[in-house]
PDB file of C-alpha atoms and ligand atoms in Angstrom:
ATOM      1  CA  MET A   1      10.976  27.660  14.341  1.00  0.00           C
ATOM      2  CA  ILE A   2      14.325  26.171  14.789  1.00  0.00           C
ATOM      3  CA  THR A   3      14.886  24.477  18.202  1.00  0.00           C
ATOM      4  CA  THR A   4      17.371  22.985  20.256  1.00  0.00           C
ATOM      5  CA  VAL A   5      18.318  19.577  21.735  1.00  0.00           C
ATOM      6  CA  GLU A   6      17.887  20.893  25.366  1.00  0.00           C
ATOM      7  CA  ALA A   7      14.212  22.262  24.540  1.00  0.00           C
ATOM      8  CA  VAL A   8      13.200  19.044  23.085  1.00  0.00           C
ATOM      9  CA  ALA A   9      14.623  17.155  25.966  1.00  0.00           C
ATOM     10  CA  GLN A  10      12.370  19.262  27.981  1.00  0.00           C
ATOM     11  CA  LEU A  11       9.222  18.569  26.049  1.00  0.00           C
ATOM     12  CA  LEU A  12       9.929  14.892  26.237  1.00  0.00           C
ATOM     13  CA  VAL A  13      10.387  14.350  29.879  1.00  0.00           C
ATOM     14  CA  ARG A  14       6.994  16.515  30.316  1.00  0.00           C
ATOM     15  CA  ALA A  15       5.020  14.695  27.660  1.00  0.00           C
ATOM     16  CA  GLU A  16       2.395  12.262  28.852  1.00  0.00           C
ATOM     17  CA  ARG A  17       1.893  10.952  25.077  1.00  0.00           C
ATOM     18  CA  VAL A  18       4.272  10.644  22.308  1.00  0.00           C
ATOM     19  CA  ALA A  19       3.908   9.327  18.837  1.00  0.00           C
ATOM     20  CA  VAL A  20       6.540   9.064  16.292  1.00  0.00           C
ATOM     21  CA  LEU A  21       6.964   8.872  12.478  1.00  0.00           C
ATOM     22  CA  THR A  22      10.078   7.514  10.935  1.00  0.00           C
ATOM     23  CA  GLY A  23      11.095   7.704   7.372  1.00  0.00           C
ATOM     24  CA  ALA A  24      14.136   6.555   5.630  1.00  0.00           C
ATOM     25  CA  GLY A  25      16.517   9.252   7.015  1.00  0.00           C
ATOM     26  CA  VAL A  26      16.398   7.371  10.035  1.00  0.00           C
ATOM     27  CA  SER A  27      18.121   4.387   8.458  1.00  0.00           C
ATOM     28  CA  ALA A  28      20.591   6.643   6.360  1.00  0.00           C
ATOM     29  CA  GLU A  29      23.123   6.192   9.078  1.00  0.00           C
ATOM     30  CA  SER A  30      22.926   2.522   8.854  1.00  0.00           C
ATOM     31  CA  GLY A  31      23.940   2.841   5.078  1.00  0.00           C
ATOM     32  CA  ILE A  32      20.566   2.631   3.772  1.00  0.00           C
ATOM     33  CA  PRO A  33      19.687   4.900   0.874  1.00  0.00           C
ATOM     34  CA  THR A  34      16.930   7.152   1.260  1.00  0.00           C
ATOM     35  CA  PHE A  35      14.371   7.407  -1.514  1.00  0.00           C
ATOM     36  CA  ARG A  36      14.447  11.227  -2.281  1.00  0.00           C
ATOM     37  CA  ASP A  37      17.682  12.543  -1.561  1.00  0.00           C
ATOM     38  CA  ALA A  38      19.139  13.919  -4.908  1.00  0.00           C
ATOM     39  CA  MET A  39      22.234  12.125  -5.252  1.00  0.00           C
ATOM     40  CA  THR A  40      22.013   9.122  -3.184  1.00  0.00           C
ATOM     41  CA  GLY A  41      18.370   8.570  -3.255  1.00  0.00           C
ATOM     42  CA  MET A  42      16.917   5.270  -4.591  1.00  0.00           C
ATOM     43  CA  TRP A  43      14.327   7.049  -6.806  1.00  0.00           C
ATOM     44  CA  SER A  44      16.865   9.339  -8.437  1.00  0.00           C
ATOM     45  CA  ARG A  45      18.636   6.012  -9.913  1.00  0.00           C
ATOM     46  CA  PHE A  46      15.603   3.539 -10.368  1.00  0.00           C
ATOM     47  CA  ASP A  47      12.217   4.057 -11.696  1.00  0.00           C
ATOM     48  CA  PRO A  48       9.457   3.467  -8.884  1.00  0.00           C
ATOM     49  CA  PHE A  49       6.889   2.681 -11.120  1.00  0.00           C
ATOM     50  CA  GLU A  50       8.782  -0.282 -12.631  1.00  0.00           C
ATOM     51  CA  LEU A  51      10.105  -1.378  -9.485  1.00  0.00           C
ATOM     52  CA  ALA A  52       7.336  -0.491  -6.675  1.00  0.00           C
ATOM     53  CA  SER A  53       3.957  -0.841  -8.368  1.00  0.00           C
ATOM     54  CA  PRO A  54       1.668  -4.087  -8.909  1.00  0.00           C
ATOM     55  CA  GLU A  55       1.890  -3.129 -12.827  1.00  0.00           C
ATOM     56  CA  GLY A  56       5.668  -3.308 -12.629  1.00  0.00           C
ATOM     57  CA  PHE A  57       5.591  -6.414 -10.795  1.00  0.00           C
ATOM     58  CA  ALA A  58       3.389  -7.708 -13.602  1.00  0.00           C
ATOM     59  CA  ARG A  59       5.386  -6.914 -16.496  1.00  0.00           C
ATOM     60  CA  GLN A  60       8.839  -7.644 -15.314  1.00  0.00           C
ATOM     61  CA  PRO A  61       8.411 -10.169 -12.092  1.00  0.00           C
ATOM     62  CA  ALA A  62      11.635 -11.418 -12.001  1.00  0.00           C
ATOM     63  CA  MET A  63      13.464  -8.300 -12.444  1.00  0.00           C
ATOM     64  CA  VAL A  64      11.366  -6.907  -9.522  1.00  0.00           C
ATOM     65  CA  TRP A  65      11.731  -9.859  -7.408  1.00  0.00           C
ATOM     66  CA  ASN A  66      15.832  -9.633  -7.955  1.00  0.00           C
ATOM     67  CA  TRP A  67      15.630  -5.757  -7.329  1.00  0.00           C
ATOM     68  CA  TYR A  68      14.076  -6.479  -3.662  1.00  0.00           C
ATOM     69  CA  ALA A  69      16.367  -9.439  -3.160  1.00  0.00           C
ATOM     70  CA  GLU A  70      19.281  -7.160  -3.533  1.00  0.00           C
ATOM     71  CA  ARG A  71      17.913  -4.777  -1.037  1.00  0.00           C
ATOM     72  CA  ARG A  72      16.794  -7.764   1.250  1.00  0.00           C
ATOM     73  CA  ALA A  73      20.338  -8.842   1.303  1.00  0.00           C
ATOM     74  CA  SER A  74      21.897  -5.181   1.700  1.00  0.00           C
ATOM     75  CA  VAL A  75      19.175  -4.491   4.702  1.00  0.00           C
ATOM     76  CA  GLY A  76      19.979  -7.704   6.263  1.00  0.00           C
ATOM     77  CA  LYS A  77      23.674  -6.588   6.710  1.00  0.00           C
ATOM     78  CA  ALA A  78      22.781  -3.217   8.199  1.00  0.00           C
ATOM     79  CA  LYS A  79      22.697  -2.527  11.779  1.00  0.00           C
ATOM     80  CA  PRO A  80      20.675  -0.279  13.961  1.00  0.00           C
ATOM     81  CA  ASN A  81      22.350   3.088  14.584  1.00  0.00           C
ATOM     82  CA  PRO A  82      22.011   5.424  17.491  1.00  0.00           C
ATOM     83  CA  GLY A  83      18.843   7.085  16.286  1.00  0.00           C
ATOM     84  CA  HIS A  84      17.126   3.384  16.390  1.00  0.00           C
ATOM     85  CA  PHE A  85      18.539   2.898  19.870  1.00  0.00           C
ATOM     86  CA  ALA A  86      17.498   6.467  21.112  1.00  0.00           C
ATOM     87  CA  LEU A  87      14.118   5.646  20.204  1.00  0.00           C
ATOM     88  CA  ALA A  88      13.904   2.286  21.793  1.00  0.00           C
ATOM     89  CA  GLU A  89      15.002   3.779  24.918  1.00  0.00           C
ATOM     90  CA  ILE A  90      12.492   6.869  24.750  1.00  0.00           C
ATOM     91  CA  GLU A  91       9.714   4.144  24.481  1.00  0.00           C
ATOM     92  CA  ARG A  92      11.022   2.344  27.666  1.00  0.00           C
ATOM     93  CA  ARG A  93      11.064   5.904  29.373  1.00  0.00           C
ATOM     94  CA  VAL A  94       7.540   7.361  28.226  1.00  0.00           C
ATOM     95  CA  ARG A  95       4.276   5.890  29.602  1.00  0.00           C
ATOM     96  CA  HIS A  96       2.394   6.148  26.302  1.00  0.00           C
ATOM     97  CA  PHE A  97       4.362   5.961  23.253  1.00  0.00           C
ATOM     98  CA  THR A  98       3.659   4.839  19.665  1.00  0.00           C
ATOM     99  CA  LEU A  99       6.326   4.396  16.971  1.00  0.00           C
ATOM    100  CA  ILE A 100       4.798   4.461  13.595  1.00  0.00           C
ATOM    101  CA  THR A 101       7.387   3.876  10.673  1.00  0.00           C
ATOM    102  CA  GLN A 102       7.342   3.977   6.947  1.00  0.00           C
ATOM    103  CA  ASN A 103      10.510   1.947   6.981  1.00  0.00           C
ATOM    104  CA  VAL A 104      10.519  -1.645   5.854  1.00  0.00           C
ATOM    105  CA  ASP A 105      13.934  -2.530   7.044  1.00  0.00           C
ATOM    106  CA  GLY A 106      13.185  -3.927  10.501  1.00  0.00           C
ATOM    107  CA  LEU A 107      15.900  -2.044  12.105  1.00  0.00           C
ATOM    108  CA  HIS A 108      13.408  -0.263  15.023  1.00  0.00           C
ATOM    109  CA  GLN A 109      12.619  -3.918  16.267  1.00  0.00           C
ATOM    110  CA  GLU A 110      16.266  -4.966  15.873  1.00  0.00           C
ATOM    111  CA  ALA A 111      17.162  -1.988  18.248  1.00  0.00           C
ATOM    112  CA  GLY A 112      14.743  -3.164  20.756  1.00  0.00           C
ATOM    113  CA  SER A 113      11.589  -1.231  19.847  1.00  0.00           C
ATOM    114  CA  ARG A 114       9.025  -3.457  21.108  1.00  0.00           C
ATOM    115  CA  ARG A 115       5.637  -2.043  19.315  1.00  0.00           C
ATOM    116  CA  VAL A 116       6.354  -0.816  15.885  1.00  0.00           C
ATOM    117  CA  ILE A 117       3.510   0.298  13.497  1.00  0.00           C
ATOM    118  CA  GLU A 118       4.868  -0.775  10.123  1.00  0.00           C
ATOM    119  CA  LEU A 119       2.759   1.403   7.381  1.00  0.00           C
ATOM    120  CA  HIS A 120       4.310   0.106   4.403  1.00  0.00           C
ATOM    121  CA  GLY A 121       5.245  -3.191   5.271  1.00  0.00           C
ATOM    122  CA  ASN A 122       8.548  -5.068   5.751  1.00  0.00           C
ATOM    123  CA  ILE A 123      10.966  -6.215   3.092  1.00  0.00           C
ATOM    124  CA  ARG A 124      11.940  -9.272   5.004  1.00  0.00           C
ATOM    125  CA  ARG A 125       8.719 -11.047   4.634  1.00  0.00           C
ATOM    126  CA  VAL A 126       6.885 -12.244   1.583  1.00  0.00           C
ATOM    127  CA  LYS A 127       3.521 -12.725   0.522  1.00  0.00           C
ATOM    128  CA  CYS A 128       1.439 -14.111  -2.148  1.00  0.00           C
ATOM    129  CA  SER A 129       0.675 -12.053  -5.003  1.00  0.00           C
ATOM    130  CA  ARG A 130      -2.753 -13.501  -5.494  1.00  0.00           C
ATOM    131  CA  ASP A 131      -4.525 -13.749  -2.133  1.00  0.00           C
ATOM    132  CA  GLY A 132      -1.836 -11.454   0.079  1.00  0.00           C
ATOM    133  CA  GLY A 133      -1.457 -14.104   2.335  1.00  0.00           C
ATOM    134  CA  VAL A 134       1.997 -13.627   4.296  1.00  0.00           C
ATOM    135  CA  LYS A 135       4.421 -16.501   4.172  1.00  0.00           C
ATOM    136  CA  ASP A 136       7.161 -17.735   6.544  1.00  0.00           C
ATOM    137  CA  GLY A 137       9.544 -18.317   3.455  1.00  0.00           C
ATOM    138  CA  TRP A 138      10.001 -19.711   0.472  1.00  0.00           C
ATOM    139  CA  THR A 139      11.991 -22.776  -1.346  1.00  0.00           C
ATOM    140  CA  GLU A 140      14.760 -21.558  -3.625  1.00  0.00           C
ATOM    141  CA  ASP A 141      14.198 -24.074  -6.552  1.00  0.00           C
ATOM    142  CA  GLY A 142      15.710 -22.027  -9.414  1.00  0.00           C
ATOM    143  CA  GLU A 143      12.230 -20.368 -10.224  1.00  0.00           C
ATOM    144  CA  VAL A 144      12.067 -16.495 -10.022  1.00  0.00           C
ATOM    145  CA  PRO A 145       9.859 -15.355  -8.256  1.00  0.00           C
ATOM    146  CA  PRO A 146       9.384 -18.380  -6.466  1.00  0.00           C
ATOM    147  CA  ARG A 147       5.798 -19.519  -6.153  1.00  0.00           C
ATOM    148  CA  CYS A 148       3.266 -19.972  -3.447  1.00  0.00           C
ATOM    149  CA  SER A 149       3.248 -23.468  -1.900  1.00  0.00           C
ATOM    150  CA  GLU A 150      -0.453 -23.178  -1.674  1.00  0.00           C
ATOM    151  CA  CYS A 151      -2.021 -21.690  -4.939  1.00  0.00           C
ATOM    152  CA  GLY A 152       0.881 -21.467  -7.105  1.00  0.00           C
ATOM    153  CA  GLY A 153       0.791 -17.484  -7.680  1.00  0.00           C
ATOM    154  CA  TYR A 154       4.228 -15.607  -7.648  1.00  0.00           C
ATOM    155  CA  LEU A 155       5.400 -14.393  -4.129  1.00  0.00           C
ATOM    156  CA  ARG A 156       6.358 -10.876  -3.554  1.00  0.00           C
ATOM    157  CA  PRO A 157       7.662  -8.700  -0.818  1.00  0.00           C
ATOM    158  CA  ASP A 158       5.247  -7.803   1.936  1.00  0.00           C
ATOM    159  CA  VAL A 159       5.784  -4.116   1.072  1.00  0.00           C
ATOM    160  CA  VAL A 160       3.308  -1.441  -0.066  1.00  0.00           C
ATOM    161  CA  TRP A 161       3.746  -0.417  -3.741  1.00  0.00           C
ATOM    162  CA  PHE A 162       2.545   2.975  -5.487  1.00  0.00           C
ATOM    163  CA  GLY A 163      -1.239   2.627  -5.899  1.00  0.00           C
ATOM    164  CA  GLU A 164      -1.736  -0.084  -3.362  1.00  0.00           C
ATOM    165  CA  LEU A 165      -3.729   0.592   0.203  1.00  0.00           C
ATOM    166  CA  LEU A 166      -1.820   0.596   3.380  1.00  0.00           C
ATOM    167  CA  PRO A 167      -2.521  -2.346   5.842  1.00  0.00           C
ATOM    168  CA  ALA A 168      -6.079  -1.232   7.420  1.00  0.00           C
ATOM    169  CA  ARG A 169      -5.043  -1.714  11.011  1.00  0.00           C
ATOM    170  CA  ALA A 170      -1.587  -0.179  10.887  1.00  0.00           C
ATOM    171  CA  LEU A 171      -3.183   2.897   9.486  1.00  0.00           C
ATOM    172  CA  GLN A 172      -5.907   2.909  11.984  1.00  0.00           C
ATOM    173  CA  GLU A 173      -3.528   2.682  14.956  1.00  0.00           C
ATOM    174  CA  ALA A 174      -1.451   5.203  13.564  1.00  0.00           C
ATOM    175  CA  GLY A 175      -4.168   7.809  13.040  1.00  0.00           C
ATOM    176  CA  SER A 176      -5.552   7.447  16.633  1.00  0.00           C
ATOM    177  CA  ALA A 177      -1.967   7.482  18.121  1.00  0.00           C
ATOM    178  CA  SER A 178      -1.434  10.923  16.145  1.00  0.00           C
ATOM    179  CA  LEU A 179      -5.008  12.174  17.256  1.00  0.00           C
ATOM    180  CA  ASP A 180      -4.351  11.275  21.008  1.00  0.00           C
ATOM    181  CA  CYS A 181      -0.608  12.596  21.695  1.00  0.00           C
ATOM    182  CA  ASP A 182       0.616  15.791  22.883  1.00  0.00           C
ATOM    183  CA  LEU A 183       3.927  15.700  21.318  1.00  0.00           C
ATOM    184  CA  PHE A 184       4.676  14.126  17.708  1.00  0.00           C
ATOM    185  CA  PHE A 185       8.167  13.744  16.211  1.00  0.00           C
ATOM    186  CA  SER A 186       8.461  13.395  12.224  1.00  0.00           C
ATOM    187  CA  ILE A 187      11.816  11.836  11.750  1.00  0.00           C
ATOM    188  CA  GLY A 188      13.999  11.591   8.643  1.00  0.00           C
ATOM    189  CA  THR A 189      10.995  11.664   6.504  1.00  0.00           C
ATOM    190  CA  SER A 190      10.163  14.061   3.379  1.00  0.00           C
ATOM    191  CA  ASN A 191       6.664  14.101   4.397  1.00  0.00           C
ATOM    192  CA  LEU A 192       5.451  13.537   0.662  1.00  0.00           C
ATOM    193  CA  VAL A 193       3.968  10.118   0.653  1.00  0.00           C
ATOM    194  CA  GLU A 194       0.379  10.064   1.654  1.00  0.00           C
ATOM    195  CA  PRO A 195      -1.363   9.196   3.887  1.00  0.00           C
ATOM    196  CA  ALA A 196       1.508   8.892   6.143  1.00  0.00           C
ATOM    197  CA  ALA A 197       2.647  12.433   5.640  1.00  0.00           C
ATOM    198  CA  SER A 198      -0.493  13.713   6.800  1.00  0.00           C
ATOM    199  CA  LEU A 199      -0.088  12.279  10.437  1.00  0.00           C
ATOM    200  CA  PRO A 200       2.029  14.999  11.770  1.00  0.00           C
ATOM    201  CA  TRP A 201      -0.464  17.821  10.596  1.00  0.00           C
ATOM    202  CA  THR A 202      -3.354  15.715  12.278  1.00  0.00           C
ATOM    203  CA  ALA A 203      -1.443  15.740  15.601  1.00  0.00           C
ATOM    204  CA  HIS A 204      -0.896  19.291  15.126  1.00  0.00           C
ATOM    205  CA  ARG A 205      -4.484  19.949  14.238  1.00  0.00           C
ATOM    206  CA  HIS A 206      -5.547  18.279  17.555  1.00  0.00           C
ATOM    207  CA  GLY A 207      -3.090  20.470  19.801  1.00  0.00           C
ATOM    208  CA  ALA A 208       0.075  18.479  19.530  1.00  0.00           C
ATOM    209  CA  LYS A 209       3.475  20.262  19.660  1.00  0.00           C
ATOM    210  CA  VAL A 210       5.182  18.753  16.286  1.00  0.00           C
ATOM    211  CA  VAL A 211       8.996  18.366  16.036  1.00  0.00           C
ATOM    212  CA  VAL A 212      10.671  17.719  12.933  1.00  0.00           C
ATOM    213  CA  VAL A 213      13.956  15.892  12.780  1.00  0.00           C
ATOM    214  CA  ASN A 214      15.861  16.145   9.629  1.00  0.00           C
ATOM    215  CA  PRO A 215      19.265  17.627   8.349  1.00  0.00           C
ATOM    216  CA  THR A 216      17.021  20.311   6.369  1.00  0.00           C
ATOM    217  CA  ASP A 217      13.857  21.954   6.815  1.00  0.00           C
ATOM    218  CA  GLU A 218      13.802  22.890   2.969  1.00  0.00           C
ATOM    219  CA  GLY A 219      10.260  21.906   1.480  1.00  0.00           C
ATOM    220  CA  GLN A 220       8.917  21.192   4.716  1.00  0.00           C
ATOM    221  CA  ARG A 221       5.991  22.918   6.230  1.00  0.00           C
ATOM    222  CA  ARG A 222       6.292  25.749   8.902  1.00  0.00           C
ATOM    223  CA  GLY A 223       4.018  27.350  10.918  1.00  0.00           C
ATOM    224  CA  PRO A 224       3.169  27.937  14.804  1.00  0.00           C
ATOM    225  CA  GLY A 225       3.671  24.840  17.110  1.00  0.00           C
ATOM    226  CA  ILE A 226       6.231  23.043  14.400  1.00  0.00           C
ATOM    227  CA  GLU A 227       9.774  22.951  15.535  1.00  0.00           C
ATOM    228  CA  TYR A 228      12.694  21.811  13.626  1.00  0.00           C
ATOM    229  CA  LEU A 229      15.506  20.176  15.208  1.00  0.00           C
ATOM    230  CA  LEU A 230      18.352  20.185  12.539  1.00  0.00           C
ATOM    231  CA  GLY A 231      20.682  17.423  12.041  1.00  0.00           C
ATOM    232  CA  ASN A 232      21.135  13.817  11.422  1.00  0.00           C
ATOM    233  CA  SER A 233      18.872  11.471  13.696  1.00  0.00           C
ATOM    234  CA  GLY A 234      21.334   9.143  14.666  1.00  0.00           C
ATOM    235  CA  GLU A 235      23.646  11.923  16.213  1.00  0.00           C
ATOM    236  CA  ILE A 236      20.740  14.164  17.352  1.00  0.00           C
ATOM    237  CA  LEU A 237      18.440  11.973  19.100  1.00  0.00           C
ATOM    238  CA  ALA A 238      21.172  10.153  21.247  1.00  0.00           C
ATOM    239  CA  GLN A 239      22.070  13.676  22.472  1.00  0.00           C
ATOM    240  CA  VAL A 240      18.293  14.351  23.287  1.00  0.00           C
ATOM    241  CA  VAL A 241      17.731  11.095  25.045  1.00  0.00           C
ATOM    242  CA  ASN A 242      21.294  12.099  27.177  1.00  0.00           C
ATOM    243  CA  ALA A 243      19.729  15.682  27.649  1.00  0.00           C
ATOM    244  CA  ALA A 244      16.445  14.358  29.035  1.00  0.00           C
ATOM    245  CA  TRP A 245      17.462  11.453  31.142  1.00  0.00           C
ATOM    246  CA  HIS A 246      21.115  10.739  31.591  1.00  0.00           C
ATOM    247  CA  LYS A 247      22.150  14.129  32.606  1.00  0.00           C
ATOM    248  CA  THR A 248      19.348  14.484  35.151  1.00  0.00           C
ATOM    249  CA  SER A 249      20.285  11.291  36.597  1.00  0.00           C
ATOM    250  CA  GLU A 250      24.037  12.110  36.963  1.00  0.00           C
ATOM    251  CA  ALA A 251      22.936  15.522  38.360  1.00  0.00           C
ATOM    252  CA  THR A 252      20.899  13.657  40.971  1.00  0.00           C
ATOM    253  CA  HIS A 253      23.547  11.405  41.823  1.00  0.00           C
ATOM    254  CA  SER A 254      26.472  13.939  42.393  1.00  0.00           C
TER     255      SER A 254
HETATM  256  P1  OAD B   1      12.390  10.192   1.586  1.00  0.00           P
HETATM  257  O1  OAD B   1      13.842   9.608   0.929  1.00  0.00           O
HETATM  258  O2  OAD B   1      11.279  10.672   0.808  1.00  0.00           O
HETATM  259  O3  OAD B   1      13.168  11.225   2.453  1.00  0.00           O
HETATM  260  C1  OAD B   1      14.010  11.066   3.297  1.00  0.00           C
HETATM  261  C2  OAD B   1      14.222  12.283   4.271  1.00  0.00           C
HETATM  262  O4  OAD B   1      15.267  12.144   5.352  1.00  0.00           O
HETATM  263  C3  OAD B   1      14.665  13.431   3.886  1.00  0.00           C
HETATM  264  O5  OAD B   1      13.783  14.544   4.425  1.00  0.00           O
HETATM  265  C4  OAD B   1      16.224  13.797   4.255  1.00  0.00           C
HETATM  266  O6  OAD B   1      16.371  15.009   4.365  1.00  0.00           O
HETATM  267  C5  OAD B   1      16.061  13.094   5.306  1.00  0.00           C
HETATM  268  N1  OAD B   1      17.335  12.539   5.980  1.00  0.00           N
HETATM  269  C6  OAD B   1      18.543  12.080   5.110  1.00  0.00           C
HETATM  270  N2  OAD B   1      19.539  11.900   6.015  1.00  0.00           N
HETATM  271  C7  OAD B   1      18.985  12.064   7.219  1.00  0.00           C
HETATM  272  C8  OAD B   1      19.640  11.740   8.460  1.00  0.00           C
HETATM  273  N3  OAD B   1      20.949  11.253   8.613  1.00  0.00           N
HETATM  274  N4  OAD B   1      18.801  11.797   9.801  1.00  0.00           N
HETATM  275  C9  OAD B   1      17.705  12.292   9.621  1.00  0.00           C
HETATM  276  N5  OAD B   1      17.010  12.484   8.470  1.00  0.00           N
HETATM  277  C10 OAD B   1      17.582  12.429   7.164  1.00  0.00           C
HETATM  278  O7  OAD B   1      12.048   8.958   2.677  1.00  0.00           O
HETATM  279  P2  OAD B   1      10.717   8.728   2.962  1.00  0.00           P
HETATM  280  O8  OAD B   1       9.859  10.177   3.662  1.00  0.00           O
HETATM  281  O9  OAD B   1      10.661   7.473   4.111  1.00  0.00           O
HETATM  282  O10 OAD B   1       7.242   4.234   0.202  1.00  0.00           O
HETATM  283  O11 OAD B   1       9.652   8.269   1.803  1.00  0.00           O
HETATM  284  C11 OAD B   1       8.378   7.820   1.963  1.00  0.00           C
HETATM  285  C12 OAD B   1       8.058   6.804   1.337  1.00  0.00           C
HETATM  286  O12 OAD B   1       8.481   6.980  -0.216  1.00  0.00           O
HETATM  287  C13 OAD B   1       8.932   5.490   1.558  1.00  0.00           C
HETATM  288  O13 OAD B   1       8.098   4.770   2.582  1.00  0.00           O
HETATM  289  C14 OAD B   1       8.578   4.638   0.281  1.00  0.00           C
HETATM  290  C15 OAD B   1       8.881   5.715  -0.501  1.00  0.00           C
HETATM  291  O14 OAD B   1       8.492   5.560  -1.903  1.00  0.00           O
HETATM  292  C16 OAD B   1       7.072   2.868  -0.210  1.00  0.00           C
HETATM  293  O15 OAD B   1       7.906   2.255  -0.233  1.00  0.00           O
HETATM  294  C17 OAD B   1       5.654   2.513  -0.149  1.00  0.00           C
END
C-alpha cells in the first residue's frame, strides 16, 4: 500500500521500538552513486566480481586498491544529506532505536547517529588481507596496495566483498533488532543482497509494520503490513520528522 508522510509520522510517534535498514539510496542525495540504478549505478559501469571479491583482489590487487582509493576520496568529500540528519534525530527521539546500514560511507555517523550497525564494513578503514586485523592507517611508500606493518600482507578496504561473511556481531545485533521491533523502515535499498535483504521480512514475520522508503516500489515485495512511502529519502524523511515532532511542538506552543 502507498502511504503518506502524515501516516508514517503517526506510526513513528507511537512506536516503542524502531529499527531501520538503510542502503545506497540514502546517500544518493549526497552525490554517492548507488549500485543498481540503471544509468548511474556503480555495477552498471564496473564489474563487481573484479572489484568486490577476494578473487578479483588476488588477481589485480593494485587495480582494486586504486578503485577503492578513488571511492574513498569521493566519499571523504561527500556531506550527509537531510535524510541522514533526519535519522539521527529519530534516534534522539525514539527510546529503542537501531540503525542498521549496508552503506560503507560513514555518513550516518557524520550526521550524528550515535549507534550504527555497519553490515558491510566501512570504506574509510583498512584491514590486513591475511589475518583480517583492522589497521589505524598505512604508510604511502609507493607500493600499491600498501603492506601490513605486522605481517607484510596486502592491506585492503574493510568492506564486505561478494562471497564473504558479514561481521558476525553486526549481523547478530541486526537480526535481534529486527525480531524485536514494532516498526521497521527499509530505506534506499533494492533489498536484493542477502542477508540484509531478509531483515525487513524477519521484522514483518514477527509482527512489525514495515515502511519502505524509496522513489520506486518496482520490484519490491508487497503485502499486508508493508507500506510504501514513495520519494527521495533526503526530502521525505525530513518531512516525516517535521510532521512527527516539529509540527506538534509548534501546535503546543501556540
Ligand atoms: P542498490 O543500488 O541495489 O539500491 C539502491 C536503492 O536506492 C534502489 O532501490 C533505488 O531505487 C533507491 N534510491 C535511489 N535514489 C534514492 C533516493 N534519493 N532516496 C531513496 N532511495 C533511493 O543499493 P543497496 O540496496 O544498498 O554491497 O545495495 C546493497 C549492497 O549491494 C551494497 O551494500 C553493496 C552492493 O553490492 C557491498 O558492497 C557488500
